[in-house]
Coordinates of C-alpha atoms in Angstrom, one line a residue:
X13 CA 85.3 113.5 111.8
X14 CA 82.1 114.8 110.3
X15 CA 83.4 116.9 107.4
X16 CA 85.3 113.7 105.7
X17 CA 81.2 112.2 105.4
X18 CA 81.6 115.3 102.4
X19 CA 83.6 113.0 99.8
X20 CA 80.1 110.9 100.0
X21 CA 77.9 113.5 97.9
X22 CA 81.3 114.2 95.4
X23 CA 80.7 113.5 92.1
X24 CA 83.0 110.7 91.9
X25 CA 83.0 106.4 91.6
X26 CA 85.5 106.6 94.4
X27 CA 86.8 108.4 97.5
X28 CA 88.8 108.3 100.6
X29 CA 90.1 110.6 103.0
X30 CA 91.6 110.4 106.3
X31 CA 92.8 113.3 108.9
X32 CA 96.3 112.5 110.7
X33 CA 97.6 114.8 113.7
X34 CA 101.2 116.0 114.1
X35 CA 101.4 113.2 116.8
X36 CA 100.6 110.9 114.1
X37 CA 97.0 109.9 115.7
X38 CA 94.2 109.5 113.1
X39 CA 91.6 112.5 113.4
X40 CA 89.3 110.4 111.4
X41 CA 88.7 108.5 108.2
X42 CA 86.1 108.2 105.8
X43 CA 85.7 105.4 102.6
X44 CA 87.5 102.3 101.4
X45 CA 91.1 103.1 103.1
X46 CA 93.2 99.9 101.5
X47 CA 91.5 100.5 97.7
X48 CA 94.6 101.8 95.6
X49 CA 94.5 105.0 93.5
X50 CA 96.6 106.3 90.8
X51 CA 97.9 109.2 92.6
X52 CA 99.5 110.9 89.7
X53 CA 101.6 114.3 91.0
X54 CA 100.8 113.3 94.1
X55 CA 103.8 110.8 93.3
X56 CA 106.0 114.0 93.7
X57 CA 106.2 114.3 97.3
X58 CA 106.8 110.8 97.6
X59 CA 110.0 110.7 94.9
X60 CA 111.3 114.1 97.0
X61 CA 111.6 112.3 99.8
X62 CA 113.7 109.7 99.0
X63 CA 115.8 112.2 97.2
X64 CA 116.2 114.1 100.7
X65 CA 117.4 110.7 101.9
X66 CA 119.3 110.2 99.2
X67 CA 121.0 113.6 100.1
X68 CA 121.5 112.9 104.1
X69 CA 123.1 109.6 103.2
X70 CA 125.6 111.5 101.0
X71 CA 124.9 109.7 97.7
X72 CA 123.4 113.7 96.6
X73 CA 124.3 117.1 97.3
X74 CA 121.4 119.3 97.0
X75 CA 123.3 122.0 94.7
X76 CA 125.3 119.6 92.5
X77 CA 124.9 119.7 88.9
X78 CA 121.7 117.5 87.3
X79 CA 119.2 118.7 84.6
X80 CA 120.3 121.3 82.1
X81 CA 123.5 123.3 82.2
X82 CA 123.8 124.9 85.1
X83 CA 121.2 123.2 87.3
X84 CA 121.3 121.6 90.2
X85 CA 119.3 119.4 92.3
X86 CA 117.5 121.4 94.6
X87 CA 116.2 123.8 90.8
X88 CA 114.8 120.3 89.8
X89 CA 113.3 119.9 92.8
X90 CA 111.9 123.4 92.9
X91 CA 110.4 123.4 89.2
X92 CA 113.4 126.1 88.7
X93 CA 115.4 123.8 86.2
X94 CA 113.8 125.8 82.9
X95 CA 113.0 122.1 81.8
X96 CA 109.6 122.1 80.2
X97 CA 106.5 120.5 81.6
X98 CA 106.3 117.3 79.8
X99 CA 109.6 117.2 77.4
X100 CA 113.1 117.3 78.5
X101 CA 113.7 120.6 76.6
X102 CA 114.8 123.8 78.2
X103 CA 112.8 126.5 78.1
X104 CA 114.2 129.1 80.9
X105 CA 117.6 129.4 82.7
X106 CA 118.0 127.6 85.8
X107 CA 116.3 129.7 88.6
X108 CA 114.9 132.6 86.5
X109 CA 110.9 131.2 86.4
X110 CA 109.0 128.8 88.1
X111 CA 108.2 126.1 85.3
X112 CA 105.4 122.6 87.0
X113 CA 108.2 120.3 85.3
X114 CA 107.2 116.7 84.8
X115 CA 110.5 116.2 82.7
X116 CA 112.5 117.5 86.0
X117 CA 111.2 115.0 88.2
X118 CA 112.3 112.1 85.9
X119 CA 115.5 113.9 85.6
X120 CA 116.1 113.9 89.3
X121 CA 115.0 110.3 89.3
X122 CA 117.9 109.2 86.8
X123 CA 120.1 110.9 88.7
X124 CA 119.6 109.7 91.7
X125 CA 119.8 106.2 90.0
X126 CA 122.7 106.7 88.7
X127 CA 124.4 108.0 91.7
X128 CA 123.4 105.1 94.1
X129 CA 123.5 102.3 91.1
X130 CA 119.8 101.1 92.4
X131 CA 116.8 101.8 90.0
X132 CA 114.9 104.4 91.6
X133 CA 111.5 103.0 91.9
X134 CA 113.2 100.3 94.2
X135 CA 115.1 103.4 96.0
X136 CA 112.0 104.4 97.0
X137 CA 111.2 101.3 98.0
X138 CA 114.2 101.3 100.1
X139 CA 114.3 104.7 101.6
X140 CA 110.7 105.8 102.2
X141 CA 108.0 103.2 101.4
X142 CA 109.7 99.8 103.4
X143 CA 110.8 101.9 106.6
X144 CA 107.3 103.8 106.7
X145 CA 105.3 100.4 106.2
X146 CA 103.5 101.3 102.9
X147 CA 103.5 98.3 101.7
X148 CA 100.5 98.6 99.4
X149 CA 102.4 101.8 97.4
X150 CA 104.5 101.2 94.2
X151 CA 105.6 103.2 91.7
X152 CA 106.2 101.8 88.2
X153 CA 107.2 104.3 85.6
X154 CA 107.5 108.1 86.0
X155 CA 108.5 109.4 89.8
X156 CA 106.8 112.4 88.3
X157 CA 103.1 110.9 88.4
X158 CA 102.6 107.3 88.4
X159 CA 102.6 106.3 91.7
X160 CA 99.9 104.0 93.0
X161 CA 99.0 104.0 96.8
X162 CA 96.4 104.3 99.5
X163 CA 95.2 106.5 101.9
X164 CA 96.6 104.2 104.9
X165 CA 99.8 104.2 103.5
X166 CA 99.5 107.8 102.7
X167 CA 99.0 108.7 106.2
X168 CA 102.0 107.1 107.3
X169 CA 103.9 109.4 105.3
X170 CA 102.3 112.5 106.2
X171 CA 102.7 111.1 109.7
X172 CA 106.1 111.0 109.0
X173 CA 106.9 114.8 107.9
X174 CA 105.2 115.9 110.1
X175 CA 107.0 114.4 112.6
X176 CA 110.3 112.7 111.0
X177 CA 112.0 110.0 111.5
X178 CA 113.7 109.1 108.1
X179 CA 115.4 112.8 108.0
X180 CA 116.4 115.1 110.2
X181 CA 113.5 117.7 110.8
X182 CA 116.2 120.1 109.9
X183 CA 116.1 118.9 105.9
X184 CA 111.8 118.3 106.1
X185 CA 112.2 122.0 107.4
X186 CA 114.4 123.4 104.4
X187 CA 111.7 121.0 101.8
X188 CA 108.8 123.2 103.2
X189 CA 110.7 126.2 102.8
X190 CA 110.2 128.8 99.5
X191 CA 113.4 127.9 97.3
X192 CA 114.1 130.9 95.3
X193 CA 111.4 133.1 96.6
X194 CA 109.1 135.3 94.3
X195 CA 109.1 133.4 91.3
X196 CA 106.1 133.6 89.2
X197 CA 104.7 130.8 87.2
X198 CA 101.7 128.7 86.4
X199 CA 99.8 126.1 89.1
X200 CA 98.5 123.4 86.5
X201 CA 94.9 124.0 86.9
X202 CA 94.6 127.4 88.4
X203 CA 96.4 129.8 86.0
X204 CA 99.7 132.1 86.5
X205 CA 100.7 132.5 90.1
X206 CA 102.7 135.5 91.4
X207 CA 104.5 134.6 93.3
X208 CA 104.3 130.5 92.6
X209 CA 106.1 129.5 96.1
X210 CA 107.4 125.5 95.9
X211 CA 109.8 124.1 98.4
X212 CA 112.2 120.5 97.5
X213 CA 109.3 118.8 95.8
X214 CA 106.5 120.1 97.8
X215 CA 104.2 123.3 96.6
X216 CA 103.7 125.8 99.7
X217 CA 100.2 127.7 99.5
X218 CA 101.3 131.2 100.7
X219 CA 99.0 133.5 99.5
X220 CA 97.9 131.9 96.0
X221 CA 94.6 132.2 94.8
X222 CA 92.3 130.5 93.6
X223 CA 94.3 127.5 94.9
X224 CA 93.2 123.7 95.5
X225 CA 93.4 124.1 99.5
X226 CA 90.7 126.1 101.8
X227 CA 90.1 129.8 102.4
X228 CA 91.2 129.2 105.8
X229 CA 94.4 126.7 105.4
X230 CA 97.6 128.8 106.9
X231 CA 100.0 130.3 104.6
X232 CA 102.6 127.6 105.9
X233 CA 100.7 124.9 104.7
X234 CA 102.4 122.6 102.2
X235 CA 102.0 119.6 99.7
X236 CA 100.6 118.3 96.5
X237 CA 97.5 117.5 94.1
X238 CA 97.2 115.3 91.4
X239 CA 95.7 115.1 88.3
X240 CA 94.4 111.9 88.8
X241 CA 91.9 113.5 91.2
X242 CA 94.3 113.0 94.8
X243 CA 95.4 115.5 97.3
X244 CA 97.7 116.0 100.5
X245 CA 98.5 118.5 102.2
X246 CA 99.9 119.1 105.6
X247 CA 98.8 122.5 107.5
X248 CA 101.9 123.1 110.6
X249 CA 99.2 125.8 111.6
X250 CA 96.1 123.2 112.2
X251 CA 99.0 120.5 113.3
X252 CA 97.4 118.0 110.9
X253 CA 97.5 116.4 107.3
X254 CA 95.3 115.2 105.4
X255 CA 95.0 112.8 102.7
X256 CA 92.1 112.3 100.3
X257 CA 92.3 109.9 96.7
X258 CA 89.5 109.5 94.0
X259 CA 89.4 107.9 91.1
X260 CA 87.7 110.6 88.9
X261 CA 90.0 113.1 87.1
X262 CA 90.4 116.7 88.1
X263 CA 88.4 118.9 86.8
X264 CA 85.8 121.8 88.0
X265 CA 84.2 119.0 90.8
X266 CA 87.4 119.2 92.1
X267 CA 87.8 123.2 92.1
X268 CA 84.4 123.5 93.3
X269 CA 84.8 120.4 96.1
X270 CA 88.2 120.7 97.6
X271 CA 88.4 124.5 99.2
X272 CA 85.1 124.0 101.6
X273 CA 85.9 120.3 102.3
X274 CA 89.4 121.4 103.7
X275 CA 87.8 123.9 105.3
X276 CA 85.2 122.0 106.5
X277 CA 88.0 119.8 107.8
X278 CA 89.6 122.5 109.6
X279 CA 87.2 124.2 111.5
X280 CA 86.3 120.1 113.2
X281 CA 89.3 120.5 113.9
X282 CA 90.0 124.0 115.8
X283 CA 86.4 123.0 117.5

């Protein structure tokens, strides 16, 4: 694919990017795929995904209590807990605004921990990265942001949802779906958002702008960007993912570099 030769004249040390189809065939790669990246909140959809697992399996149920008083599983999940961005203080009522919750995510974590007894970097080990073959991906510290992976692994697992084999297509469904629709909130980097649509641990573009992905990425499209400079997303309407990691920080590069390379990246792949 052409349009991936555009992480070459980014203003960054670093870059990779690869293109994977809905039948899991690669489009098309571009830069150094094995090198691994910090992928900060691109850790997110990653930690979501085993706790999807860990609800099919039974150890979880999606709306039982974790978090705050009176939140569940799916509210941390969804960044409805009320917990705060980076402290494990409430700030909202479960459900009543869309709060970007670091704190959640290592909330969720413990929980699931405790409810399996298995530490749950090595849960994720078991559930998602070992079955999926990413063997170069750990996680050691926060399942909110510091993961460590690379763009082969990563496109197994966008392989994965978008076709899945771990979980019933059924649950990947529901964890693209808008939980508590029409929620308003801020999108770290690009201001308040009304509505701020997130699914179970994945953000869904809708109609949000400005926003990280292209002018021309369907409203369906879903997934994650991190602060460490990395991005996924997976477009049902293009029937493709993709997966790029730097090693430079985001910042205004990245507002100005991301939109046109996606949809660089989808118009190669409509023509």
């Amino acid at each position: 694919m052409q349009s991936l030769a555009m992480i070459e004249n980014w203003p960054v040390p670093t870059a990779a990017a690869a293109v994977v189809r809905a039948d899991g065939t690669l489009a098309g790669s571009r830069g150094p795929l094995a090198h691994r990246f910090p992928l900060a909140s691109v850790t997110k959809p990653l930690a979501a995904y085993a706790a999807l697992v860990a609800y099919e399996e039974g150890a979880v149920e999606l709306d039982e209590p974790a978090g705050p008083e009176g939140s569940t599983v799916r509210h941390l999940l969804a960044h409805t807990s009320g917990l705060a961005f980076d402290e494990h203080r409430v700030t909202a009522p479960p459900g009543a605004r869309r709060l970007y919750s670091n704190a959640g995510f290592e909330v969720l974590g413990d929980h699931i921990a405790k409810a399996t007894d298995i530490p749950f970097a090595e849960y994720l080990r078991q559930a998602v990265l070992e079955p999926l073959g990413m063997t170069a991906t750990t996680l050691d510290g926060s399942p909110a942001k510091d993961g460590v992976s690379t763009v082969e692994d990563l496109v197994r697992f966008a392989a994965e949802v978008q076709a899945p084999r771990l979980l019933d297509a059924r649950t990947v469904l529901e964890a693209m779906t808008v939980v508590h629709p029409g929620l308003s909130g801020i999108l770290p980097g690009y201001g308040h958002q009304k509505p701020n649509d997130w699914g179970l641990g994945f953000e869904i573009r809708d109609s949000k702008s400005p926003h990280w992905t292209g002018s021309s990425s369907s409203p369906r499209t879903f997934g994650h960007f991190g602060q460490s400079g990395t991005f996924l997303w997976i477009d049902p309407a293009a029937g493709a993912a993709c997966v790029t990691l730097t090693d430079r920080a985001f910042g205004q590069w990245a507002i100005e570099a991301w939109p046109p390379f996606t949809d660089a990246v989808l118009a190669e792949l409509r023509g």
